Coordinates of C-alpha atoms in Angstrom, one line a residue:
X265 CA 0.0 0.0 0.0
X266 CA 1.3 3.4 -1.0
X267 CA -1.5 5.6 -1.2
X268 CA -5.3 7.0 0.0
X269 CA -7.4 5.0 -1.5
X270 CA -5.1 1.8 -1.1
X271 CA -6.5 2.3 3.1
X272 CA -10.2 2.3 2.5
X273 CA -9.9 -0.5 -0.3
X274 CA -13.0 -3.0 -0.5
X275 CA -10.7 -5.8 -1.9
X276 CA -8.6 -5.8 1.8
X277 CA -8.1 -4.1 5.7
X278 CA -6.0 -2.2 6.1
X279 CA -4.2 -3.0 8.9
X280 CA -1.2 -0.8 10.9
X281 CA 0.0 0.5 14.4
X282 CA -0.2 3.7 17.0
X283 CA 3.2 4.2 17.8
X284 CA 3.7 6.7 20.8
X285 CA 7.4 6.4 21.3
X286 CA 10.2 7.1 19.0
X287 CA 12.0 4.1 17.5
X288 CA 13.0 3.7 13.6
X289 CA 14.2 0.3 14.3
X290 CA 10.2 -1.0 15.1
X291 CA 8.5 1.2 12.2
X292 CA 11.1 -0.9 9.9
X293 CA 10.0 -3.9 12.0
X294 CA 6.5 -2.9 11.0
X295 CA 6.9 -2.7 7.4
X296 CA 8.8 -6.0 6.9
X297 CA 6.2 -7.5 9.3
X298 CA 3.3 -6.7 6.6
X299 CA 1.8 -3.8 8.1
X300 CA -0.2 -1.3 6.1
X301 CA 0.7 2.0 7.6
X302 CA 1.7 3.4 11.1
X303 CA 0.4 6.5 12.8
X304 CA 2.7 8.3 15.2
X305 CA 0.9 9.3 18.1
X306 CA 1.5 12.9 18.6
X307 CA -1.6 13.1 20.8
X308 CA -0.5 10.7 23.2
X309 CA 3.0 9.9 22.2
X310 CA 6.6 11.6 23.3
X311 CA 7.8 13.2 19.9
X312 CA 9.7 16.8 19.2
X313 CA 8.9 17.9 15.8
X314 CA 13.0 16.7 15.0
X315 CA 11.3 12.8 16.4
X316 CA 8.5 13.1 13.9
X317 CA 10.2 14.1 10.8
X318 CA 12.7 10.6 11.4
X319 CA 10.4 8.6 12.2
X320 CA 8.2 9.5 9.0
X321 CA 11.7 9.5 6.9
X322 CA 12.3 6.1 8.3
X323 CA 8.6 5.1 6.6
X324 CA 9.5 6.3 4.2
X325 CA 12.3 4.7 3.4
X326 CA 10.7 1.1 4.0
X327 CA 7.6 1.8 2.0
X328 CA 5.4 1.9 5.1
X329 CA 2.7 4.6 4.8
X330 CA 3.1 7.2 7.2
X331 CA 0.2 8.5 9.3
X332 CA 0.6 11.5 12.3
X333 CA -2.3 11.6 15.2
X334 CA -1.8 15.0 15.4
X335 CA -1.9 17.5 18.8
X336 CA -4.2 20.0 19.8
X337 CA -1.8 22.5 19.3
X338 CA -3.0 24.8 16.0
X339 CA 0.7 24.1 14.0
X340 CA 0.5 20.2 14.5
X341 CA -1.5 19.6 11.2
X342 CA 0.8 21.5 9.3
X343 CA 4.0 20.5 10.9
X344 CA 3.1 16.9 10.2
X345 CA 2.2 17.6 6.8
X346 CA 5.6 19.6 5.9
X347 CA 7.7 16.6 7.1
X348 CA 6.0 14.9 4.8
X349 CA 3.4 12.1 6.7
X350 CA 1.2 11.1 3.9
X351 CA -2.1 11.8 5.9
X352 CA -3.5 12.8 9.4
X353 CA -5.6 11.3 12.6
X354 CA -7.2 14.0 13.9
X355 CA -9.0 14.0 17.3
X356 CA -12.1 15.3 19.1
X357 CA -13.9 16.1 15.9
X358 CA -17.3 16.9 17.6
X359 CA -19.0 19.0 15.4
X360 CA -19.3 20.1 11.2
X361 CA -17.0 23.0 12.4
X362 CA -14.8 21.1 13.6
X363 CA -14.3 18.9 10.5
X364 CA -14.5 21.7 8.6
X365 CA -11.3 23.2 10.5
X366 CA -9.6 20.2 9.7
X367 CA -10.1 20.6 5.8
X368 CA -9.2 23.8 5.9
X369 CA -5.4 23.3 7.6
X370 CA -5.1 20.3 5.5
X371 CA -5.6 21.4 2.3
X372 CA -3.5 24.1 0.3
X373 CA -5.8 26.6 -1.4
X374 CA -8.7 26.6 -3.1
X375 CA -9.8 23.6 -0.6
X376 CA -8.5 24.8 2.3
X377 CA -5.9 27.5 4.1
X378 CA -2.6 25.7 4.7
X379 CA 0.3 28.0 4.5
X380 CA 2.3 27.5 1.2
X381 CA 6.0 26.6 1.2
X382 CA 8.3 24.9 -0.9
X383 CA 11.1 24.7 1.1
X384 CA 9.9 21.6 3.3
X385 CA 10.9 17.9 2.9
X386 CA 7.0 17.4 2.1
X387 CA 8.1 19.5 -1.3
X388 CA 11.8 17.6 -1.9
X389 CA 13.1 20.6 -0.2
X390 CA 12.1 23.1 -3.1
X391 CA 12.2 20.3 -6.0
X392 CA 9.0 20.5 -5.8
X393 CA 6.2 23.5 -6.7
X394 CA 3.3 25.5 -8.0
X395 CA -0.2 24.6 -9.3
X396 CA 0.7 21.2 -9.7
X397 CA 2.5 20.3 -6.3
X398 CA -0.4 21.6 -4.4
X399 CA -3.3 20.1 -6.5
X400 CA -1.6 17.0 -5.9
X401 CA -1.6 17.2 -2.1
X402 CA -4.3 18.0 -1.9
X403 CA -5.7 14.9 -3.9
X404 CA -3.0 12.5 -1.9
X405 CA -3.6 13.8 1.6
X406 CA -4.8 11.2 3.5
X407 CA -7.6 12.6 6.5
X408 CA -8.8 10.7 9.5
X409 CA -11.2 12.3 11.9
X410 CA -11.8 10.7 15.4
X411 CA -15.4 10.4 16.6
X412 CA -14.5 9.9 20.1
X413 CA -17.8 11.2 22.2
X414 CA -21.8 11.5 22.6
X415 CA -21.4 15.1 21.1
X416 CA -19.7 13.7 18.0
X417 CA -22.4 11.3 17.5
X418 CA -25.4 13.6 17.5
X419 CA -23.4 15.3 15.3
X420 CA -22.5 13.0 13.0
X421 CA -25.1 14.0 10.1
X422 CA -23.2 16.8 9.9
X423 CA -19.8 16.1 10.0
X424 CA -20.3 13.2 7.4
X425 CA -21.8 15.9 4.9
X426 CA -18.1 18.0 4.9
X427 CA -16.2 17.0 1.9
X428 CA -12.5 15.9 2.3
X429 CA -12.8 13.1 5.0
X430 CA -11.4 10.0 4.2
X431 CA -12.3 7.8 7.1
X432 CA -14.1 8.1 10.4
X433 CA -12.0 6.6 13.2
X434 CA -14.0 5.2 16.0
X435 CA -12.1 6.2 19.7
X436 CA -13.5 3.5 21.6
X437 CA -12.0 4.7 24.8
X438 CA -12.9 7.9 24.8
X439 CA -16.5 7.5 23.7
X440 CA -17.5 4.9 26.6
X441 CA -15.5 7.1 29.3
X442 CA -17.3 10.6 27.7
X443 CA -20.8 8.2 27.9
X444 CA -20.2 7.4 31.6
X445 CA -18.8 3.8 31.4
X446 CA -15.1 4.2 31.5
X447 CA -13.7 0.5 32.4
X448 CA -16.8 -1.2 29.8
X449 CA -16.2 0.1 26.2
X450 CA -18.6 -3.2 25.5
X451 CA -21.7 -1.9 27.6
X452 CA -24.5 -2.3 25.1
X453 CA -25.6 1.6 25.5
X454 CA -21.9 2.2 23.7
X455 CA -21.8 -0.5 21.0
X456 CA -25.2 0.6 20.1
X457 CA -23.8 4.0 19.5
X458 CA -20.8 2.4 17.3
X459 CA -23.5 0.4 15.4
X460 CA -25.2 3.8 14.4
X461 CA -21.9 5.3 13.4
X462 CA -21.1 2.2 11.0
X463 CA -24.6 2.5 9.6
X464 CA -24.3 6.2 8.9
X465 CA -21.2 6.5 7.8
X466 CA -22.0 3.5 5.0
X467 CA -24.8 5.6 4.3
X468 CA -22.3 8.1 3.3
X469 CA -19.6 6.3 1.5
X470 CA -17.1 6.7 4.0
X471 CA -15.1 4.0 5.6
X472 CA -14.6 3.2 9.5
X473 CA -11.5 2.6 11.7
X474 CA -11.3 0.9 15.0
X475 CA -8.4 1.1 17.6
X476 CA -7.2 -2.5 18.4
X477 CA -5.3 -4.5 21.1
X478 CA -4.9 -7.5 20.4
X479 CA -6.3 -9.7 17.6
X480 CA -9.4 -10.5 19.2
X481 CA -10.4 -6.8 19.1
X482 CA -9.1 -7.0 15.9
X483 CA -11.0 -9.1 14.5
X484 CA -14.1 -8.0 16.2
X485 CA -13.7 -4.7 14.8
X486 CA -13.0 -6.5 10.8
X487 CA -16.6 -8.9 11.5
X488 CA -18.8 -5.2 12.0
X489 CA -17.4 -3.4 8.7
X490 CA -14.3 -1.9 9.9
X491 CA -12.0 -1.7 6.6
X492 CA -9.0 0.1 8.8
X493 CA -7.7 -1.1 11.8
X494 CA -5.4 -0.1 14.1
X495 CA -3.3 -1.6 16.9
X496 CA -2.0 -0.4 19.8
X497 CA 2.1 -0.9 19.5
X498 CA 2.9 -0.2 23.1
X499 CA 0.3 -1.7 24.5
X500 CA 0.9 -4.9 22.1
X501 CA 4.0 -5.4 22.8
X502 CA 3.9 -4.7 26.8
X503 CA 1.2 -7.6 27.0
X504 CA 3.5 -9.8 24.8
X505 CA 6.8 -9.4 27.2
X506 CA 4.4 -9.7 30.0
X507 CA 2.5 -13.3 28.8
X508 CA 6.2 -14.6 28.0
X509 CA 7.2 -14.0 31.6
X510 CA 4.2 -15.2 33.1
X511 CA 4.8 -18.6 30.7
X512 CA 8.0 -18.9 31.9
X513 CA 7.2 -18.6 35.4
X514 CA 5.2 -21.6 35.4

């Protein structure tokens, strides 16, 4: 997979990793394990901007399609973008203005308002420029909004009807704490909700993404129409060191 469309595919899921901490040597890991793409957490995760532009160079260089769950703070978009990630996770999208925020710092102009520079590694460092450069970001640009809480939902009409998105990406976690039931994500009050947002969003032509940690949730995720997946790295891997000491121990 080397594009947009390649992640929303009907033919396959898409599957890849949040990765929260800064190591080249697992994103390669990732890549020549089969994954689909990787999203560095800058949300969550422990990244300078200096972190973020070698971790997505080392994607790069392994053909592994490079995602950033950007910040709250209003230069993360952009700064993930001029380093050259290939698309963006964006969270707390709760309303149509809020999705329509995210368009508009995505996309150069006439789609949107992000700044213009050449001089980026997004742009070869100047190699690349003009009309054609930024038509073409803008048609490669891959955006992700999160649907993370009750607000979101009620809202979701609207947010489905703003041109641009790519995928809706459940936040499991979030939703059942925002809905009251913070250590039951499966409460049926909350998978009710994420059966709505499937429907709708099929309604609309736009795929769905679930959060994932293990294969289990994996798969549970794949059998209710999720055509993106993502998994958990840290998490992932902590339980795997921790099952192999516990097997040992016996």
């Amino acid at each position: 997979m080397n594009n947009k469309a390649d992640l929303t595919s009907n033919e396959k899921i898409a599957h890849g990793m949040f990765l929260g901490v800064y190591s080249p040597a697992l994103v390669e890991m990732c890549s020549y394990a089969g994954f689909d793409f990787i999203i560095f957490d800058n949300e969550h995760g422990a990244f300078s901007d200096r972190d973020l532009e070698e971790m997505i160079r080392t994607a790069d260089a392994v053909d592994l399609l490079s995602l950033v769950r950007v910040s709250y703070d209003e230069s993360s978009i952009q700064k993930a973008l001029d380093r050259g990630a290939k698309g963006i996770h964006v969270p707390m999208v709760n309303s149509k203005l809020d999705a329509l925020k995210v368009i508009q710092k995505a996309m150069y102009p006439p789609l949107g308002n992000r700044g213009v520079a050449y001089s980026h590694r997004a742009a070869k460092y100047g190699q690349l420029s003009g009309r054609q450069y930024l038509q073409q970001s803008n048609e490669d640009i891959f955006v992700a909004i999160h649907l993370e809480t009750y607000e979101a939902f009620k809202n979701i009409d609207e947010i489905l009807q703003v041109p641009g998105i790519d995928l809706i990406f459940i936040g499991l976690t979030d939703l059942s704490v925002d809905m009251g039931y913070p250590n039951n994500s499966n409460h049926p009050e909350v998978q009710a909700v994420v059966e709505q947002i499937y429907q709708k969003a099929k309604q609309a032509n736009i795929a769905v993404g679930e959060v994932a940690s293990n294969e289990e949730t994996a798969q549970k995720a794949v059998d209710r129409g999720a055509k993106y997946v993502a998994l958990v790295g840290v998490n992932y891997v902590m339980n795997a060191l921790k099952k192999y000491v516990q097997n040992m121990a016996k």
